[in-house]
Short mmCIF file of C-alpha atoms in Angstrom, two decimals:
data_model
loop_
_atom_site.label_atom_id
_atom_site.label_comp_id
_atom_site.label_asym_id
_atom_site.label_seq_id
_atom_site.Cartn_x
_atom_site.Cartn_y
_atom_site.Cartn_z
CA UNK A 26 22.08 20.68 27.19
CA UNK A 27 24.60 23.35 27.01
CA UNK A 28 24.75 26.28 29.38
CA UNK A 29 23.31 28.80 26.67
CA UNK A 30 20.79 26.82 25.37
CA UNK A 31 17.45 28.35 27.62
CA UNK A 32 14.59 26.13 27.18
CA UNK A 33 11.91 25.99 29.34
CA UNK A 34 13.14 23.55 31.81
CA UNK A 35 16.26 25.39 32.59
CA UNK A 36 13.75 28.25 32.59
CA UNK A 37 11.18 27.66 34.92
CA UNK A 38 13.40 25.10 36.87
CA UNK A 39 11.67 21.90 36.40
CA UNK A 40 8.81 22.33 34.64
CA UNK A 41 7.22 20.01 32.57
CA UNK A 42 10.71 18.09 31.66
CA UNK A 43 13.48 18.64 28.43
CA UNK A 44 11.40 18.21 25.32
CA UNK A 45 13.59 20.37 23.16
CA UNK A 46 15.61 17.42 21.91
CA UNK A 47 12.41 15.73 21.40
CA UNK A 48 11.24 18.38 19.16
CA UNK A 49 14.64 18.69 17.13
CA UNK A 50 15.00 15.43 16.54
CA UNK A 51 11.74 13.98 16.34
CA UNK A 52 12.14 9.82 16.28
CA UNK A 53 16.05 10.00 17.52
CA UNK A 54 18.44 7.11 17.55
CA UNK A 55 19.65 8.62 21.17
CA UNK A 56 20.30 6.73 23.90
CA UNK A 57 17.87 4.34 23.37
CA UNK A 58 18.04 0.91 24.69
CA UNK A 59 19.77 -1.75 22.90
CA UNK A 60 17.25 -4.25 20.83
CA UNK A 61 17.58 -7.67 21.90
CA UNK A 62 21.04 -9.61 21.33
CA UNK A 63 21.43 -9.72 17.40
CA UNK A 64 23.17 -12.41 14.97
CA UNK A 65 23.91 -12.22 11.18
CA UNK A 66 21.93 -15.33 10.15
CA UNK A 67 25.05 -16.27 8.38
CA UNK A 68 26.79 -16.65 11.42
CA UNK A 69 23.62 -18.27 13.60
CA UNK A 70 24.54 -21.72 15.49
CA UNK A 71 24.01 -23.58 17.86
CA UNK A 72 25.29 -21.16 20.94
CA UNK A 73 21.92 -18.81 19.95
CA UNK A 74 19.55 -21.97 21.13
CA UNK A 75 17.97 -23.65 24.16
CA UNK A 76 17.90 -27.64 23.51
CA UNK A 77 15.91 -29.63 26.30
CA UNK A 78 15.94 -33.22 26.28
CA UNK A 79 16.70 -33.32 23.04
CA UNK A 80 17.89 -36.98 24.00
CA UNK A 81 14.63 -38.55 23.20
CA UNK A 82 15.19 -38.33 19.75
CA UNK A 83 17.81 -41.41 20.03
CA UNK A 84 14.91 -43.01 21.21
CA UNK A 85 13.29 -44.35 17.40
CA UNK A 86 14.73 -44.08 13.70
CA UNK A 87 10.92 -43.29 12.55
CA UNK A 88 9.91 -39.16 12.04
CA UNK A 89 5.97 -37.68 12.06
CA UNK A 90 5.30 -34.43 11.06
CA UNK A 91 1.69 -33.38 11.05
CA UNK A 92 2.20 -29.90 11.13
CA UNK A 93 4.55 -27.20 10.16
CA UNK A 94 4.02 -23.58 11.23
CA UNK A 95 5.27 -20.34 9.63
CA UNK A 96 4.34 -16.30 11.58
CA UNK A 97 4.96 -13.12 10.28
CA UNK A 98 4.39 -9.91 12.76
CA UNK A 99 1.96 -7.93 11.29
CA UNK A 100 2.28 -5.23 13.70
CA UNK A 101 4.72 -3.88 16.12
CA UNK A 102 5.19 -0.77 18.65
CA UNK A 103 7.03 1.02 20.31
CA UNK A 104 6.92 4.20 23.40
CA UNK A 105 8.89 6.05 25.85
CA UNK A 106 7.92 8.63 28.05
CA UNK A 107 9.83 11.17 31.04
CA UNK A 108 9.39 13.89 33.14
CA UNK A 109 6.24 12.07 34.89
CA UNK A 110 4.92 11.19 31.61
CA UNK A 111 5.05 14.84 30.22
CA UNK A 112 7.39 13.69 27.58
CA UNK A 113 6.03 11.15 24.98
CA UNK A 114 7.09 9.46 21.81
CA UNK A 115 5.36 6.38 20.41
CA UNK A 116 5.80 4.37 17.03
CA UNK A 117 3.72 1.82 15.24
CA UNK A 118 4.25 -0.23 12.17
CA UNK A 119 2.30 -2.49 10.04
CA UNK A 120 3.48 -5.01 7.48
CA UNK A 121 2.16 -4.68 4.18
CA UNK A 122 1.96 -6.37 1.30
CA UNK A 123 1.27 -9.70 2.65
CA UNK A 124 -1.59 -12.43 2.21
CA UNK A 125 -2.61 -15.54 3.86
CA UNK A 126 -2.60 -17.13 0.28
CA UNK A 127 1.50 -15.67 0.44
CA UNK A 128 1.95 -16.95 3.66
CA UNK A 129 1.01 -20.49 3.18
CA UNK A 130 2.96 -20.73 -0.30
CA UNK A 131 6.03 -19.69 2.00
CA UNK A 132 4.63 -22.40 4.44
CA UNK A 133 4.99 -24.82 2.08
CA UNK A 134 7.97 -24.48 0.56
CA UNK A 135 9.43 -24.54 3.91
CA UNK A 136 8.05 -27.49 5.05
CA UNK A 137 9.44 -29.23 1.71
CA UNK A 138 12.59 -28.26 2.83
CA UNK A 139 12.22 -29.96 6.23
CA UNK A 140 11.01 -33.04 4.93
CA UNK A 141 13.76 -33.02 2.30
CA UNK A 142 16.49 -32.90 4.77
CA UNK A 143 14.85 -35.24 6.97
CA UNK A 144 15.30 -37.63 5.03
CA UNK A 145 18.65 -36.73 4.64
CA UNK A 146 19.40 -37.94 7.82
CA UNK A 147 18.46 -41.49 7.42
CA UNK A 148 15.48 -41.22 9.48
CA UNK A 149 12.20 -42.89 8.63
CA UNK A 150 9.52 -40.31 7.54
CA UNK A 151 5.97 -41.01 7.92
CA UNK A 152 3.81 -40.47 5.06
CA UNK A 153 0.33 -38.79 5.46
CA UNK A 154 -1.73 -41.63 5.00
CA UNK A 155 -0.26 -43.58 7.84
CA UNK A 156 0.26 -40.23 10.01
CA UNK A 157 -4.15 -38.93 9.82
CA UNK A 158 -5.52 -42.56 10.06
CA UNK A 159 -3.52 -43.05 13.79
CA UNK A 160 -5.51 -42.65 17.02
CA UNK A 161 -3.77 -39.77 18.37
CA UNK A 162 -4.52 -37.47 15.25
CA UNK A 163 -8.11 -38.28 15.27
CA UNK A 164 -8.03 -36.35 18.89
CA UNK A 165 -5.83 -33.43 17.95
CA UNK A 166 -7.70 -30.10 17.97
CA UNK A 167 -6.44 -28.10 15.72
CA UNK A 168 -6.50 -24.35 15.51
CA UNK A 169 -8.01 -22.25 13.40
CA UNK A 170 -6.05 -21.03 10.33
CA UNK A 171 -4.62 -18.41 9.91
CA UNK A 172 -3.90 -17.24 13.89
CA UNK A 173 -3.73 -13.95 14.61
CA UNK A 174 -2.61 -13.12 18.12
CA UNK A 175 -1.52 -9.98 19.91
CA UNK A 176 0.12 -11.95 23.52
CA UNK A 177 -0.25 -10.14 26.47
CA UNK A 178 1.70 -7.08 27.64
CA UNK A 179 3.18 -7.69 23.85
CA UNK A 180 2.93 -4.87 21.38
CA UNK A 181 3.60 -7.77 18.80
CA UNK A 182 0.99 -8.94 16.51
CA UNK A 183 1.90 -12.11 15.41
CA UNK A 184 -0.53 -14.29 12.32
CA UNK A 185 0.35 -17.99 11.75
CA UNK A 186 -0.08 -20.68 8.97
CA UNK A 187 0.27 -23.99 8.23
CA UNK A 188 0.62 -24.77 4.45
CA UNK A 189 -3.14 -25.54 3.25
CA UNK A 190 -2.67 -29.46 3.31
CA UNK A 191 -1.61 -29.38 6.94
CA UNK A 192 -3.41 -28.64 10.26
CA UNK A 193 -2.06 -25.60 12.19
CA UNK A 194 -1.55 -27.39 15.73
CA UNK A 195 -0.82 -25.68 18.87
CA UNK A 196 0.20 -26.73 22.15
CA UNK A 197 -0.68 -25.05 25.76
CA UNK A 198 3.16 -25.15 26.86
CA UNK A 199 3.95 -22.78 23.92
CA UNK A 200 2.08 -19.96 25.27
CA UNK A 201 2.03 -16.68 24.48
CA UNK A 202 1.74 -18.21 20.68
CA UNK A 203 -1.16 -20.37 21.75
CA UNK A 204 -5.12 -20.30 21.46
CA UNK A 205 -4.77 -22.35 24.55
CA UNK A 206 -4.40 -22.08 28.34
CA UNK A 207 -1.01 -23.22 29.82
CA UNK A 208 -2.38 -26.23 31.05
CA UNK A 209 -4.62 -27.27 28.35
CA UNK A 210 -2.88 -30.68 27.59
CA UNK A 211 -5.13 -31.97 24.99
CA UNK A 212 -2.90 -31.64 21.92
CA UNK A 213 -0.27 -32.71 23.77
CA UNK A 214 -1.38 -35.59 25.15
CA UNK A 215 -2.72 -36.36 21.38
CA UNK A 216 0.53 -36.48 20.14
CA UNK A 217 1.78 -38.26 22.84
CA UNK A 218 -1.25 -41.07 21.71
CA UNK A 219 0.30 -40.49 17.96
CA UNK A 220 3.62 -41.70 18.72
CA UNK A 221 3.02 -44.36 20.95
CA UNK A 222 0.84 -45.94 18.15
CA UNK A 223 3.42 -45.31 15.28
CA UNK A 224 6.40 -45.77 17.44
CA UNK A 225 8.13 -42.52 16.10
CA UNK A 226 8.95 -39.22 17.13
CA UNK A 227 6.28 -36.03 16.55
CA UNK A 228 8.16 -33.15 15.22
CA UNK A 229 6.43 -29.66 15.16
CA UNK A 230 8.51 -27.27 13.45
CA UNK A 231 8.12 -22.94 13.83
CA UNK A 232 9.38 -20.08 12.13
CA UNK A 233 8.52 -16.60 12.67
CA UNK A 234 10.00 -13.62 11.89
CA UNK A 235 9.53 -9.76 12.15
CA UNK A 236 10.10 -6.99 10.03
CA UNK A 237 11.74 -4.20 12.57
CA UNK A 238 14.32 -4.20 15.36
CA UNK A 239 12.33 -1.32 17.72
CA UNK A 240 14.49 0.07 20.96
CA UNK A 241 13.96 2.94 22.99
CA UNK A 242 14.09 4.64 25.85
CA UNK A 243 11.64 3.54 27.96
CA UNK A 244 9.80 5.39 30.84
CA UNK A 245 11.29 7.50 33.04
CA UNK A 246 9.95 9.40 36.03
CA UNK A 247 12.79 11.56 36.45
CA UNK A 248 14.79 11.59 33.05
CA UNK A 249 15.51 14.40 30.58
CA UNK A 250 13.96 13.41 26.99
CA UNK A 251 12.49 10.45 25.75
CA UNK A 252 13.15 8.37 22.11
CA UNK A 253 12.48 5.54 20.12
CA UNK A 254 14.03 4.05 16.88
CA UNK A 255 12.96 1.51 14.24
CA UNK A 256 15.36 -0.63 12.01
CA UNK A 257 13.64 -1.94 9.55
CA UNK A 258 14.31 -5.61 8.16
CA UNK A 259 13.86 -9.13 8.55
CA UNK A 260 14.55 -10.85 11.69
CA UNK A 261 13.90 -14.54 13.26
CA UNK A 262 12.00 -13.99 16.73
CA UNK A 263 13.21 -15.62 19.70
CA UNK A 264 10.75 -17.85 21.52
CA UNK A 265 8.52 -17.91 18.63
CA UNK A 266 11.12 -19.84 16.41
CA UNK A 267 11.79 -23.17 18.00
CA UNK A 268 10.97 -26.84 17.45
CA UNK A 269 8.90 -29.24 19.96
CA UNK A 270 9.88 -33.16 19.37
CA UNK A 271 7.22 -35.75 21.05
CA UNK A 272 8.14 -39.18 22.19
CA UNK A 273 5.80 -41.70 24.28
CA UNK A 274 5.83 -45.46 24.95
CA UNK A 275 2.35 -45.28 26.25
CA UNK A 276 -0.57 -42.74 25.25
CA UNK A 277 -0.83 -41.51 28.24
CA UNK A 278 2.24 -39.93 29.28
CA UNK A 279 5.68 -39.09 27.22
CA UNK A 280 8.50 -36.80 27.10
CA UNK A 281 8.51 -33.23 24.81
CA UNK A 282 12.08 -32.21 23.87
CA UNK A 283 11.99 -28.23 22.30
CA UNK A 284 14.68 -26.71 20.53
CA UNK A 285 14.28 -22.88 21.37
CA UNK A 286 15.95 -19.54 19.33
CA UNK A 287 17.17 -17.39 22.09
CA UNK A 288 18.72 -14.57 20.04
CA UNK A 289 17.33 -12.40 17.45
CA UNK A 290 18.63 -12.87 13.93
CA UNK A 291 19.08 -10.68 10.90
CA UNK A 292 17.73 -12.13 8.10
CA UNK A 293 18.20 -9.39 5.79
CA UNK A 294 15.31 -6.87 3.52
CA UNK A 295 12.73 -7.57 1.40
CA UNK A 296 11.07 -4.19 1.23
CA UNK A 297 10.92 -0.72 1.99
CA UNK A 298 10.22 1.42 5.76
CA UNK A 299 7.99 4.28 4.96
CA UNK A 300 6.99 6.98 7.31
CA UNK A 301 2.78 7.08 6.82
CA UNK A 302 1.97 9.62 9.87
CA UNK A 303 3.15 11.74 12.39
CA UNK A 304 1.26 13.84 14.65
CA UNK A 305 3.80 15.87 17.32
CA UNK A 306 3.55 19.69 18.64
CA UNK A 307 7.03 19.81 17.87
CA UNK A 308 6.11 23.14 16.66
CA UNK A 309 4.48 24.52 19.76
CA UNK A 310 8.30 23.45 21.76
CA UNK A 311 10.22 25.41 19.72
CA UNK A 312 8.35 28.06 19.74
CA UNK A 313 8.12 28.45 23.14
CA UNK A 314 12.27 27.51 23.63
CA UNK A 315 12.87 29.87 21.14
CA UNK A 316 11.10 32.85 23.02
CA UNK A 317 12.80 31.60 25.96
CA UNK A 318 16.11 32.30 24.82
CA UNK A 319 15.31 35.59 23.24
CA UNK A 320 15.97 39.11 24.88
CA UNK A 321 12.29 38.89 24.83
CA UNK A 322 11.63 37.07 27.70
CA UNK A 323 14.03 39.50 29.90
CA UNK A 324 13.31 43.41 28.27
CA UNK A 325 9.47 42.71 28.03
CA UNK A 326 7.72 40.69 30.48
CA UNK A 327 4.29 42.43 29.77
CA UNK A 328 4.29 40.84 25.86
CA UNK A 329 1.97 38.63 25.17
CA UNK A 330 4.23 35.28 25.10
CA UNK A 331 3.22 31.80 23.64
CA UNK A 332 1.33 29.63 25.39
CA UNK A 333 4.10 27.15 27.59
CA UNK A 334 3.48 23.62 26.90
CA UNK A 335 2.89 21.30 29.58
CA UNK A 336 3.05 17.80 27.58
CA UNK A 337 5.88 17.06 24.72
CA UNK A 338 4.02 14.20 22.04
CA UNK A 339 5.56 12.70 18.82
CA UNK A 340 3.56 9.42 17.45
CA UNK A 341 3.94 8.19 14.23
CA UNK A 342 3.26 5.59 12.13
CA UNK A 343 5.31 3.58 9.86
CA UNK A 344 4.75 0.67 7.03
CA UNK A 345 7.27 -1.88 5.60
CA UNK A 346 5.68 -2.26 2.12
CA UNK A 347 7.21 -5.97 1.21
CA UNK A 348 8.19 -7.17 -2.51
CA UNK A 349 6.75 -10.26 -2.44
CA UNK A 350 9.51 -12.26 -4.30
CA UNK A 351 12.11 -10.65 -1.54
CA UNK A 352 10.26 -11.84 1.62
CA UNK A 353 9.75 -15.83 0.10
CA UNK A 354 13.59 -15.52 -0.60
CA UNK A 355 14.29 -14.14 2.60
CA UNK A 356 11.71 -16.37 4.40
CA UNK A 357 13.18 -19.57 2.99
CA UNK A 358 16.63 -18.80 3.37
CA UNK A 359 15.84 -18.33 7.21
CA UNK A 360 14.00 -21.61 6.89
CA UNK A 361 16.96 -23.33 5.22
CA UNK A 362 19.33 -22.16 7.95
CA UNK A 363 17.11 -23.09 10.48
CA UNK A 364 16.63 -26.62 9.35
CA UNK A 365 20.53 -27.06 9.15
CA UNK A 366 20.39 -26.95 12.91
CA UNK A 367 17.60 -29.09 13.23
CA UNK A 368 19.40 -31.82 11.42
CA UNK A 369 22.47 -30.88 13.51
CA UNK A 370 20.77 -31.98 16.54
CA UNK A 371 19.15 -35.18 15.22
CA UNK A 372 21.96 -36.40 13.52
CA UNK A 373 23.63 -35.79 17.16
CA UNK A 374 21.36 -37.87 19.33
CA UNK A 375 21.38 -40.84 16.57
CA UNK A 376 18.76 -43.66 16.91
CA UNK A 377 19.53 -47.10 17.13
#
């Protein structure tokens, strides 16, 4: 804030806190902080994922797959506030367009892919019939399709499918994506049954992606001005995109290797970002800053002055409106790479 530039902070020396870049600006790009850690998906390896004891899969040539899950976040946020809270901006967005019948087609074509390169590798895949009539499956409890889930202290909400042929399985470990406590084992330990009986490995492939890179400010007690930005697009989530491998000699115990994105990814578009609200008294600031700098405020102090505000707001809401035929490109392109990597590390821990 320059010298000349009287706005009601500089005014009544610490008032309510600097909204006038707030109501300039509206949604600014500012200072905001940076979104997480971001890779071109062209240029996604390795060095972007967390492998743990991915050694197990040296331990049989034979592959199970009863499940295959595919997210899209349907809804994401964003706020940041200042001055004590009397600065506030807040953003929400909602992905449109989208079905579960959509989702699962996606689903499916991914988990072709999958299988396909699977086999690729020279492994052994299971067919279906041999995979349902095993012990372990029988004991699996599945989740209910499709999943919708907001996690905790997440402004994320996050549905998941399976394609309609498969169950949608979930695990406690993988919470916050989970219907299940922590230390619910049950799946788990059904797996664990299912590979011990079939003397193969349980892979559980996920993919999820987003369709907006949010930052912002944060909340300050003591700053100047708040902000918040959206870039719109498709991205891989961290966490959420991984893959859990399950190996067991006995049904009662065995080993989970995971295979876990750590970095968020740029897929690319498959729509448009459209502004749908915005309720502010952006207004109300400016008026007030502008009578604040005029002569005004010096040669008449008996006028009748606009009311000073005491809280700066600015929410709005947002939609990416998807083209259908964009997002299952997008989608299985982002499976495609993802698989690569998968491969990568199977073909690297070969069994004998």
């Amino acid at each position: 804030m320059s010298a000349t530039h009287w706005d009601r902070r500089s005014v009544l020396h610490g008032g309510a806190g600097m909204i006038g870049a707030l109501a300039a600006s509206g949604l600014a790009a500012g200072p905001a902080q940076a979104a997480d850690s971001m890779v071109p998906l062209a240029g996604m390896n390795m060095k972007n994922y967390h492998q743990v004891m991915a050694k197990i899969l040296a331990r049989s040539t034979r592959i199970a797959v009863p499940s295959y899950r595919f997210g899209l976040v349907m809804r994401n946020g964003m706020g940041a506030s200042s001055g004590q809270g009397s600065t506030k901006v807040d953003l929400t967005a909602d992905l449109v367009g989208v079905d579960v019948a959509m989702m699962r087609q996606i689903a499916h074509l991914a988990f072709s892919d999958f299988i396909e390169r699977l086999r690729a590798t020279g492994r052994t895949v299971l067919g279906w019939n041999e995979i349902s009539a095993s012990e372990g499956f029988k004991k699996l409890d599945p989740t209910p399709d499709p999943f919708l889930k907001k996690p905790f202290a997440d402004s994320r909400t996050v549905a998941v499918v399976s394609p309609e042929y498969l169950p949608l399985l979930t695990i406690g470990p993988e919470a916050p994506l989970s219907d299940r406590s922590p230390f619910n084992l049950g799946n788990a330990r059904a797996l664990n049954a299912m590979s011990a009986a079939l003397k193969c490995v349980v892979v559980i492939p996920s993919l999820v992606m987003d369709f907006a890179a949010l930052t912002g400010s944060g909340h300050s007690t003591y700053g100047g001005g708040a902000n918040v930005g959206i870039q719109p697009g498709l991205f891989l989530v961290p966490l959420f995109t991984h893959c859990n491998f399950f190996h067991a000699k006995i049904a009662l115990a065995g080993d989970m290797a995971r295979v876990i994105l750590e970095d968020r990814v740029a897929v690319g578009q498959a729509g448009q970002l459209v502004q749908t609200g915005s309720f502010n008294n952006n207004a109300e600031i400016e008026q007030w800053n502008a009578y604040v700098r005029s002569n005004a405020w010096w040669t008449e102090p008996n006028m009748v002055a606009p009311s000073r505000p005491t809280f700066g707001y600015n929410y709005s809401t947002y939609q990416y409106r998807v083209d259908p035929a964009l997002l299952q490109a997008a989608a299985l392109d982002a499976a495609r790479a993802t698989h690569a990597l998968y491969m990568g590390v199977i073909n690297a821990n070969p069994a004998a």
